[in-house]
Tab-separated table of C-alpha atoms and ligand atoms in Angstrom:
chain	number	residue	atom	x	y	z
A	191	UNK	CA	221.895	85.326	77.294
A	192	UNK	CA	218.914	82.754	77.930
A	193	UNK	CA	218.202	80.752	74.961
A	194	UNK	CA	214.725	79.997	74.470
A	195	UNK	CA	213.554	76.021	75.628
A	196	UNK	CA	213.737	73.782	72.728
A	197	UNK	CA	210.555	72.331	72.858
A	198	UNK	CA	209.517	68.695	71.212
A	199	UNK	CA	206.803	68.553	68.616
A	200	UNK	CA	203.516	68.687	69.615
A	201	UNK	CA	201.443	66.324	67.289
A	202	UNK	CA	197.936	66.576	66.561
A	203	UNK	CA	197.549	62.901	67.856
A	204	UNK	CA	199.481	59.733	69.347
A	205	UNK	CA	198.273	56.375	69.684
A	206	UNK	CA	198.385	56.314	73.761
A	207	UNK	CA	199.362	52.749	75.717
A	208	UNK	CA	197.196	51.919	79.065
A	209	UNK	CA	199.425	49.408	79.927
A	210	UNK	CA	197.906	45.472	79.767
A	211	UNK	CA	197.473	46.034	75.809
A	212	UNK	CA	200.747	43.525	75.648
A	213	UNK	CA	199.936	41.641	78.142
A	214	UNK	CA	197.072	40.193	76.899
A	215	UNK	CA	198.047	40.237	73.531
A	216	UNK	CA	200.657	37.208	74.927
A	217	UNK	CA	197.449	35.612	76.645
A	218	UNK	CA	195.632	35.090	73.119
A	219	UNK	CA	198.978	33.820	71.973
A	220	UNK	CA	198.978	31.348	74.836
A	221	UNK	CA	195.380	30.486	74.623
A	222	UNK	CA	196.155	29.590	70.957
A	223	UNK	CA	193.506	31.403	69.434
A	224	UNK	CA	194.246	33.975	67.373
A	225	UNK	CA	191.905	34.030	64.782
A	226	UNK	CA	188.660	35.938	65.417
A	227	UNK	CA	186.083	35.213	67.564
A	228	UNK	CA	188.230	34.666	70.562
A	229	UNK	CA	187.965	34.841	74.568
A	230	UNK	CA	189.105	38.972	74.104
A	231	UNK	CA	186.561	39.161	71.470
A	232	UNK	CA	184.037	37.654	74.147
A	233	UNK	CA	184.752	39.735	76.293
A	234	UNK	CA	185.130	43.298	74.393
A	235	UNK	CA	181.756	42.532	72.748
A	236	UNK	CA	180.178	42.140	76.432
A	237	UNK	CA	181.518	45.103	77.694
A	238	UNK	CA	180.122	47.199	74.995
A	239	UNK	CA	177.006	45.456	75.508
A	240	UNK	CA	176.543	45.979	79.202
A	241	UNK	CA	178.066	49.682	78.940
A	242	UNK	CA	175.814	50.453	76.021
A	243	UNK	CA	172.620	48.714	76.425
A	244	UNK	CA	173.320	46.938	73.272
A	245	UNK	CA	171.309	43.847	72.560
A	246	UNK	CA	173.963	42.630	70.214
A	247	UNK	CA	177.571	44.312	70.127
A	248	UNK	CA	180.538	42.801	66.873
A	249	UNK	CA	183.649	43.489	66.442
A	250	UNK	CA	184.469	44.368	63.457
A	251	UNK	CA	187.897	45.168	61.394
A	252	UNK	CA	186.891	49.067	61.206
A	253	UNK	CA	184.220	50.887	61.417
A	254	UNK	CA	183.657	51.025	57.931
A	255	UNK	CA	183.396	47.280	57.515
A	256	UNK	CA	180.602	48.098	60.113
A	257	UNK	CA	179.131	50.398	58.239
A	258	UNK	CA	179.000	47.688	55.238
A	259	UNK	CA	177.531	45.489	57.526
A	260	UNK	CA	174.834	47.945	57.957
A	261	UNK	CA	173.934	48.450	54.674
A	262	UNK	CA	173.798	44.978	53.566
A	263	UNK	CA	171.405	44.604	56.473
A	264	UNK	CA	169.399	47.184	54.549
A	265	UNK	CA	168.724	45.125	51.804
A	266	UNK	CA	169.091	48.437	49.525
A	267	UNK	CA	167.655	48.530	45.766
A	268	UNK	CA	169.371	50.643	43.019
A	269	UNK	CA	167.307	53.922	43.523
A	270	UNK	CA	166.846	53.414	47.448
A	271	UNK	CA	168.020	56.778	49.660
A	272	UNK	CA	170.350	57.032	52.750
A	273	UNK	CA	169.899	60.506	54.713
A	274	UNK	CA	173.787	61.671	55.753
A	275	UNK	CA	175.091	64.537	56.770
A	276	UNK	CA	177.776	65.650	54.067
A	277	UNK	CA	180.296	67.265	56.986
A	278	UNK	CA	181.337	63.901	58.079
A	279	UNK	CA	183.949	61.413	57.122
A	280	UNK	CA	184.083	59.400	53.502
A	281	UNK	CA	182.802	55.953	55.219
A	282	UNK	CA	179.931	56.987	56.637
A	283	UNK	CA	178.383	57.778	53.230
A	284	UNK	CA	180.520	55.369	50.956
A	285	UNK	CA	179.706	51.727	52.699
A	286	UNK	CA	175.939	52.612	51.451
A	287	UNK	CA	176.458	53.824	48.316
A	288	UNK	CA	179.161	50.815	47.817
A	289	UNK	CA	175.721	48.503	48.241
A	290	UNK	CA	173.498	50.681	45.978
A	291	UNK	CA	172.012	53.342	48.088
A	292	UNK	CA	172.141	56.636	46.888
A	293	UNK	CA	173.428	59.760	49.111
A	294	UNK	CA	170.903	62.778	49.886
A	295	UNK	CA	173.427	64.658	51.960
A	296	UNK	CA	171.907	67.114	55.015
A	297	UNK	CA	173.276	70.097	56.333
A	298	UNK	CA	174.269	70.125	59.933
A	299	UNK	CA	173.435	73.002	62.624
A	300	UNK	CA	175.525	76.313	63.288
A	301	UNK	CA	175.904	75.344	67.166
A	302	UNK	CA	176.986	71.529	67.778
A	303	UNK	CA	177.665	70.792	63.553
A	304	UNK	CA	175.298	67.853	63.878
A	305	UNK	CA	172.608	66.878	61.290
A	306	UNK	CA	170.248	69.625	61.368
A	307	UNK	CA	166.989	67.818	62.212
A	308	UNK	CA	165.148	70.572	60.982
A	309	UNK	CA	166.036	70.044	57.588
A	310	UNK	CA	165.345	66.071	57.291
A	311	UNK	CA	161.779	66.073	56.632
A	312	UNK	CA	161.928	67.839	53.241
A	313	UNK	CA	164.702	65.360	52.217
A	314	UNK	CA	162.248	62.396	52.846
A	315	UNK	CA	160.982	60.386	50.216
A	316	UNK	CA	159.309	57.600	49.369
A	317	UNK	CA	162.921	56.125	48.145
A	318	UNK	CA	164.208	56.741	51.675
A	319	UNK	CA	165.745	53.623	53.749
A	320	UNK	CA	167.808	55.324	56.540
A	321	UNK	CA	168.992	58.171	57.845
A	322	UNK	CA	172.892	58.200	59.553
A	323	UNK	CA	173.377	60.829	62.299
A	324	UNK	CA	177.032	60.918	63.184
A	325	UNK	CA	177.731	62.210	66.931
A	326	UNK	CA	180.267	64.825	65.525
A	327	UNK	CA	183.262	65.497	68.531
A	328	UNK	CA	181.182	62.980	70.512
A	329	UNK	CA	178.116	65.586	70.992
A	330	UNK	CA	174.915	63.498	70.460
A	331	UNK	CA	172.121	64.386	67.723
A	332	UNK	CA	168.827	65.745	68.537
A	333	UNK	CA	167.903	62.081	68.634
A	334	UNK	CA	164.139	62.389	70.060
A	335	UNK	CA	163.208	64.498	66.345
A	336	UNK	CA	165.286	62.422	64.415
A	337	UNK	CA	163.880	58.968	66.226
A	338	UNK	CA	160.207	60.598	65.422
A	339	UNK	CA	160.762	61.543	61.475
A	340	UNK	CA	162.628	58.811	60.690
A	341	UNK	CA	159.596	56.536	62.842
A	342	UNK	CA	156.838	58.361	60.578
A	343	UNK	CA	158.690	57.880	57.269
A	344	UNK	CA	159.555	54.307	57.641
A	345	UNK	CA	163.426	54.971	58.019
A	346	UNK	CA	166.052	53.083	59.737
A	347	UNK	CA	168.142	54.702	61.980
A	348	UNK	CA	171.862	53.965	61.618
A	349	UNK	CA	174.329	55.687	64.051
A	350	UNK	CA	177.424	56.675	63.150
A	351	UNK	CA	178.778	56.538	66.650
A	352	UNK	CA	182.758	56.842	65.547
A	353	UNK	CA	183.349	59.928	67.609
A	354	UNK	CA	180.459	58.735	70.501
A	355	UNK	CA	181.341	56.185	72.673
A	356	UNK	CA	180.215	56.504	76.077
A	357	UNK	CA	178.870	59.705	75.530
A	358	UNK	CA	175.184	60.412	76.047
A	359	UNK	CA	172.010	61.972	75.173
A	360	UNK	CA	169.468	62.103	77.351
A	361	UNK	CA	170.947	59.896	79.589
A	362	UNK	CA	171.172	57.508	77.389
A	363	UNK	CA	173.905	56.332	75.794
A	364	UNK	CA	175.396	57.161	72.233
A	365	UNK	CA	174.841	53.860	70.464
A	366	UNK	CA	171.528	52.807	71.591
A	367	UNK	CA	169.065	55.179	69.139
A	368	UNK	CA	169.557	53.403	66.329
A	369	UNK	CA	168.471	49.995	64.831
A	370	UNK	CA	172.089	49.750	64.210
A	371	UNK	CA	174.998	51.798	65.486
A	372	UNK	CA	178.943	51.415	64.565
A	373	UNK	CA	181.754	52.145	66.494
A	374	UNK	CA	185.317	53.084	65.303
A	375	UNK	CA	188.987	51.945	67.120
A	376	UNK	CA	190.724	53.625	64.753
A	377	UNK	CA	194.185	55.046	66.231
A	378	UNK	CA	192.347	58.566	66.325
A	379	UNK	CA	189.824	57.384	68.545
A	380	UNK	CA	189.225	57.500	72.321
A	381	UNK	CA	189.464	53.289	72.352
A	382	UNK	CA	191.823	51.907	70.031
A	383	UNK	CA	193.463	48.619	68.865
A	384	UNK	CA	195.239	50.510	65.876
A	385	UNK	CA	192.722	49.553	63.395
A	386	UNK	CA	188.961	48.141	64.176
A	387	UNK	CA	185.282	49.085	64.922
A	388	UNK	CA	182.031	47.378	66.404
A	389	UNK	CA	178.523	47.063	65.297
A	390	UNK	CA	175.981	47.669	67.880
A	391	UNK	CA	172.855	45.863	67.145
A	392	UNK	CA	169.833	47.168	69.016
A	393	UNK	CA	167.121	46.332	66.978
A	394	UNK	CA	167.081	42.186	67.496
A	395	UNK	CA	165.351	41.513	63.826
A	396	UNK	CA	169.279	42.141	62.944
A	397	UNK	CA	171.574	39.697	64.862
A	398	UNK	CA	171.485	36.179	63.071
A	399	UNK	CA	171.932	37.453	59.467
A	400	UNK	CA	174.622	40.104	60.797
A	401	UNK	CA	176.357	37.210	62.598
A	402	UNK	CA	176.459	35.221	59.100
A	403	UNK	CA	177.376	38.711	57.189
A	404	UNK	CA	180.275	38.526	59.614
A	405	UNK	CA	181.169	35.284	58.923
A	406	UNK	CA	181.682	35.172	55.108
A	407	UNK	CA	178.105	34.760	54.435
A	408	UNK	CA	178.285	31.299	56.463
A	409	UNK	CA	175.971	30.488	59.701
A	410	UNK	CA	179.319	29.255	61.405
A	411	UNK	CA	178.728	31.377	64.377
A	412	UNK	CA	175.500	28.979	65.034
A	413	UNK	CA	177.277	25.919	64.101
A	414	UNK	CA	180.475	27.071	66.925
A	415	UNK	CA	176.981	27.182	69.187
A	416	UNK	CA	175.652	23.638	68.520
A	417	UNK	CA	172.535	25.169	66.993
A	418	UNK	CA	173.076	23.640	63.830
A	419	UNK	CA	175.225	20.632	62.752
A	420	UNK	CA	177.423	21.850	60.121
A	421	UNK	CA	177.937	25.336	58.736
A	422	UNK	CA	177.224	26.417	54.876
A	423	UNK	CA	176.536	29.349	53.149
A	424	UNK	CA	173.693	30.831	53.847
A	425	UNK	CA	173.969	34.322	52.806
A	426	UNK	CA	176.028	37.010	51.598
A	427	UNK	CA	179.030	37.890	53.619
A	428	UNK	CA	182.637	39.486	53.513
A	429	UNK	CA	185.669	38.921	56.476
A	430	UNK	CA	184.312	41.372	59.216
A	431	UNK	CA	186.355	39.481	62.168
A	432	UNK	CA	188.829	41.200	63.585
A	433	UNK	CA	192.143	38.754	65.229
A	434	UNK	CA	191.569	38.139	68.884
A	435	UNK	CA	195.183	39.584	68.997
A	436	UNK	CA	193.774	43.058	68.066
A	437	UNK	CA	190.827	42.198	70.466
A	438	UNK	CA	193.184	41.793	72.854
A	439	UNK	CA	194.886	44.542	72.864
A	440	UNK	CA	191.356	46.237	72.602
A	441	UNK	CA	190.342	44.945	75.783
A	442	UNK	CA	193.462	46.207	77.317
A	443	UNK	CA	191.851	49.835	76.828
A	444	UNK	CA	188.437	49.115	76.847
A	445	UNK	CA	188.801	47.419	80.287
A	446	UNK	CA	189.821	51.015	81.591
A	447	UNK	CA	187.295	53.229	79.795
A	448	UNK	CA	186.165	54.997	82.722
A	449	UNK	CA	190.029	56.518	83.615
A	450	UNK	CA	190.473	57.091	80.094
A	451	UNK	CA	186.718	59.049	79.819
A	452	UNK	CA	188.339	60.954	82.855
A	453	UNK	CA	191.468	62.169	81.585
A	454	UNK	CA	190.838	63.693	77.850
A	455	UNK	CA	186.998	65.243	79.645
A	456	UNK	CA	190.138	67.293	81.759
A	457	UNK	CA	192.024	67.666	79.025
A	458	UNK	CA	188.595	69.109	77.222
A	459	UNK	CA	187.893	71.475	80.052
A	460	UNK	CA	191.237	72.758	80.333
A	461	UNK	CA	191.320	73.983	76.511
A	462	UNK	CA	187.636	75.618	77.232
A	463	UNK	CA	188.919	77.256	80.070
A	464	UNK	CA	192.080	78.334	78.572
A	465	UNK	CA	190.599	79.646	75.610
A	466	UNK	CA	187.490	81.203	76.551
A	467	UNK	CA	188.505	84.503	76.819
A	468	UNK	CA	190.762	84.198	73.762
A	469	UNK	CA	187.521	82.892	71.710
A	470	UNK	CA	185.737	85.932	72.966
A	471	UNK	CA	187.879	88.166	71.971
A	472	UNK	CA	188.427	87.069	68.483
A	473	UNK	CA	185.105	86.447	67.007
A	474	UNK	CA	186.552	82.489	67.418
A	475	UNK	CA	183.504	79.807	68.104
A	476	UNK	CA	184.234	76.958	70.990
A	477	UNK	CA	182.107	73.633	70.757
A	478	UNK	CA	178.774	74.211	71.951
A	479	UNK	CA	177.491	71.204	74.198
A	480	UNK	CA	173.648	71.419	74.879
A	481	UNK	CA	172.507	70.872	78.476
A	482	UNK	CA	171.051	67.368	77.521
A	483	UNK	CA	173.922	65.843	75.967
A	484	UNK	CA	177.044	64.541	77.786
A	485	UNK	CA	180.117	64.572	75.105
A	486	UNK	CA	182.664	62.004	74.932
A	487	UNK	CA	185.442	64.484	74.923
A	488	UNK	CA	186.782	62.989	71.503
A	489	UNK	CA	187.843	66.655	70.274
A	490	UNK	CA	188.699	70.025	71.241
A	491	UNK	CA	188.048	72.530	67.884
A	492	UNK	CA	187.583	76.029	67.948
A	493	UNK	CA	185.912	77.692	64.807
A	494	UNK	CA	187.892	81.303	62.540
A	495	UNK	CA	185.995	83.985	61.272
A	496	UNK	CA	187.299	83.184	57.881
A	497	UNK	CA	188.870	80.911	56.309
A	498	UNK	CA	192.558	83.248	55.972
A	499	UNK	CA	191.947	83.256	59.756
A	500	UNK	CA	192.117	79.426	60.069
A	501	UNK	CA	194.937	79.040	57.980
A	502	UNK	CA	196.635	81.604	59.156
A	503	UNK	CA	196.318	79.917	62.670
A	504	UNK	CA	197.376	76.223	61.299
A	505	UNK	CA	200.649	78.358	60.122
A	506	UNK	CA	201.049	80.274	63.848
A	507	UNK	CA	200.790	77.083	65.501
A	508	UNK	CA	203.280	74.944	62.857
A	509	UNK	CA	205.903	77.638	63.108
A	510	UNK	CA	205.484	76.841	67.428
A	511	UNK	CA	206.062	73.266	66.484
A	512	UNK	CA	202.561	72.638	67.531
A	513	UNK	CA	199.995	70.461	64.532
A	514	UNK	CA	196.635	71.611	64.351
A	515	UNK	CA	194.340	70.093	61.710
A	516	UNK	CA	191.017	71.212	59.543
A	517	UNK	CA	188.359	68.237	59.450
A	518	UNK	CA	186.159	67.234	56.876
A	519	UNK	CA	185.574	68.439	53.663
A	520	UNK	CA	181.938	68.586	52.418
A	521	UNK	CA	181.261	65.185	50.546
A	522	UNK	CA	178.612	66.796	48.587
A	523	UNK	CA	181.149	68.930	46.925
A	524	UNK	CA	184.108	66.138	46.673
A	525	UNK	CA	185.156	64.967	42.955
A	526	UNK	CA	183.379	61.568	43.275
A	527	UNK	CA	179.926	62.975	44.514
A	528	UNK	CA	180.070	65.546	41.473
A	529	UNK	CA	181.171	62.630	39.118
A	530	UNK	CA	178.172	60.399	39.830
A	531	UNK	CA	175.947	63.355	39.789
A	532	UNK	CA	174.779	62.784	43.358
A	533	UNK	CA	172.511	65.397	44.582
A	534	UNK	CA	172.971	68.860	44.712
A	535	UNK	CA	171.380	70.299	47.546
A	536	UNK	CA	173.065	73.146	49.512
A	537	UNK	CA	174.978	72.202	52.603
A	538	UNK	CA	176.186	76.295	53.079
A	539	UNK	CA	176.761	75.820	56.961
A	540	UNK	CA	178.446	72.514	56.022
A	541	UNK	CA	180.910	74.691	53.791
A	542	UNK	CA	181.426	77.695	55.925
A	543	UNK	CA	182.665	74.996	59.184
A	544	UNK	CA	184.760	72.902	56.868
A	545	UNK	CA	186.898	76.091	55.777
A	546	UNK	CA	186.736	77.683	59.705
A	547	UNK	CA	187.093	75.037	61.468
A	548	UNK	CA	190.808	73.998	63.379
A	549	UNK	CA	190.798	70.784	65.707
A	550	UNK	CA	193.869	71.254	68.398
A	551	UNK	CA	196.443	68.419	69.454
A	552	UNK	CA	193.838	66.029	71.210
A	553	UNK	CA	195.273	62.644	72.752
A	554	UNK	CA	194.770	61.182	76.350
A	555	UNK	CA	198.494	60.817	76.840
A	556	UNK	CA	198.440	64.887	76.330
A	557	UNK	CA	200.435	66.867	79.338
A	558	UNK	CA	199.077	69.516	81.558
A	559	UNK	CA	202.915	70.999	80.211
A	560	UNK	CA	202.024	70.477	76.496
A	561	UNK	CA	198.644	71.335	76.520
A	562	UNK	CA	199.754	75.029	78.341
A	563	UNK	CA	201.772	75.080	75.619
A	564	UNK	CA	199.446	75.259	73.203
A	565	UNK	CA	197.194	77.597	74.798
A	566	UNK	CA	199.952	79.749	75.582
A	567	UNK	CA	200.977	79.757	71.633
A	568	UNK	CA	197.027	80.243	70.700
A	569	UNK	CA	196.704	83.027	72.972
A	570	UNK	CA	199.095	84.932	70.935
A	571	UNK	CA	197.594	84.777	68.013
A	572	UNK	CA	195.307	88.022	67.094
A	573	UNK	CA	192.645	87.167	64.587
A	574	UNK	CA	192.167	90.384	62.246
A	575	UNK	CA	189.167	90.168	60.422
B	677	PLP	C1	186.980	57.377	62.014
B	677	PLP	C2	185.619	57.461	61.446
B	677	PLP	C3	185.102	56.469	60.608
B	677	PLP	C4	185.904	55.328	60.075
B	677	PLP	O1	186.455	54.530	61.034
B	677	PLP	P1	187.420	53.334	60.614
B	677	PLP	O2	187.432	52.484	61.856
B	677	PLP	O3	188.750	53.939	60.308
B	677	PLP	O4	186.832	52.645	59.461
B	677	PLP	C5	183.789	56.579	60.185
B	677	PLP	N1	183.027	57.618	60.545
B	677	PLP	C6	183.498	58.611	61.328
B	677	PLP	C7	182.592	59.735	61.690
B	677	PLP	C8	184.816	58.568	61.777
B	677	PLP	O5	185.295	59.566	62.518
């Protein structure tokens, strides 16, 4: 009798390889410079910045740390507000409130779960510094309304562009809105180095002080320059500098963007073609992309009726020996927001995605074979509700 295949594990990610990441690793080595700040730093940071439009682009250690950067930018005082969605991940909302700001958390919209720019003028204040769109799956933010409230109000724009890079709105890229935008390079991410991030500095007023924010608080960067003869501190600061080892290996996958853009947008269009008429059939949502935006094909999710639905799924797809994951749970419900009494404003279609929502095994090294796989296994699944 046929056995069945013994199939491997499908996992929900893997950190994928393009190939030069060791090579150039050994070139820092040789170069002797492996502190930050290097000729792979150099060289990341001007990549980003011709790809991007960037005025200033900085690698960072994460995209947290970039975050931080941000916010001590912001120059926040006890009482001042940051505008964030509350379906997005811990960081984006933390690194302010970790330099004083407090959270007014926005619900996002039905169709691409962004910040639902219809809601932001009524959570304007006279307390409010800066509002922090985050691209979710890569799908940009109705930037032209949230560009002209946050323009009226007095509010900086700080884009939390983990999930965007390279994608676009517009035409223009993901990134470039903002005063300020940060990238992540997280393993999860399109671009990784295992663990790092970038600020993207579009707004010039920002550059020297975020260079000496960078650098312990120090204006070393401008002493390495010859614009000043010795280097003190100047400011506040933290370690933001990532190893030019990591940049290295950065560069290694940055360098090849384009191929790597290429491969997970087919990987993206196969699941949406694969599960179309599954979706249809089951009351299931697929990401909605809007005609103006171009995604970065960071995620593939599909959205449950219910909440049994989407668990029950997670457990059809484990017993396959495929991972599927639910995303982010709403911050403005999570045991530290309740603890420091942040504010309570509804977030309902923040709730209702967070419990439906399932993100499928999404990683560029992904096989036509594997990914069939999956389909194959989701297309079984019959959603009763
Ligand atoms: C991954 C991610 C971060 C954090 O990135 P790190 O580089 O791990 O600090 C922040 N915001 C969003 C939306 C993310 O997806």
């Amino acid at each position: 009798m046929p056995s069945e295949p013994i199939h491997h594990h499908i996992p929900f990610n893997k950190p994928c390889f393009e190939g030069k990441e060791l090579v150039y690793i050994a070139q820092a080595i040789g170069a002797g410079h492996i502190s930050g700040d290097g000729e792979f730093t150099r060289r990341c940071q001007q990549l980003l910045e011709t790809e991007l439009g960037a005025r200033k682009a900085l690698l960072t250690t994460s995209c947290t740390h970039a975050l931080e950067m941000a916010a001590i930018l912001l120059d926040l005082m006890p009482g001042d507000e940051v505008i964030v969605p509350s379906f997005t991940f811990v960081s984006t909302v933390n690194a302010f409130v970790l330099h004083g700001a407090r959270p007014v958390f926005c619900d996002i919209r039905p169709d691409t779960l962004n910040m639902n720019e219809h809601l932001l003028e009524d959570l304007i204040t006279p307390r409010t510094r800066a509002i922090v769109p985050v691209h979710y799956a890569g799908v940009g933010c109705e930037m032209d309304a949230i560009n002209a409230i946050a323009e009226r109000h007095g509010a900086v724009i700080i884009e939390d562009n983990a999930h965007g890079l390279f994608g676009r709105y517009k035409g223009r890229p993901l990134g470039s809105f903002g005063a300020m935008a940060t990238q992540s390079f997280h393993e999860t991410k399109n671009i990784t180095c295992g663990e790092g991030g970038a600020l993207l500095i579009n707004d010039p007023q920002y550059i020297e002080r975020a260079e000496i924010i960078r650098e312990k608080g120090t204006n070393r960067s401008r002493f390495f320059r010859g614009q000043v003869d010795k280097y003190s501190w100047v400011d506040l600061g933290s370690s933001y500098l990532p190893s030019d080892m990591l940049a290295a290996f950065l560069y290694g996958q940055l360098e090849v963007w384009q191929s790597v853009q290429h491969r997970r947008r087919l990987i993206w269009e196969r699941y949406r073609e694969g599960l179309s008429g599954w979706a249809r059939e089951n009351g299931a949502q697929l990401p909605f992309i809007p005609d103006h935006c171009e995604h970065a094909s960071h995620m593939f999710y599909v959205i449950l009726p219910t909440l049994e639905a989407r668990q029950a799924l997670i457990a059809h797809l484990k017993r396959r020996g495929i991972t599927a994951v639910f995303h982010y749970l709403p911050l403005h419900h999570s045991e530290f927001a309740r603890k420091r009494g942040f504010d309570t404003n509804p977030c309902p279609v923040t709730c209702e995605i967070s419990d439906c929502l399932l993100r499928l095994p999404f990683y560029t090294a992904l096989t036509k074979e594997e990914q069939h796989r999956v389909i194959d296994v989701m297309r079984e699944f019959q959603c009763e509700y």
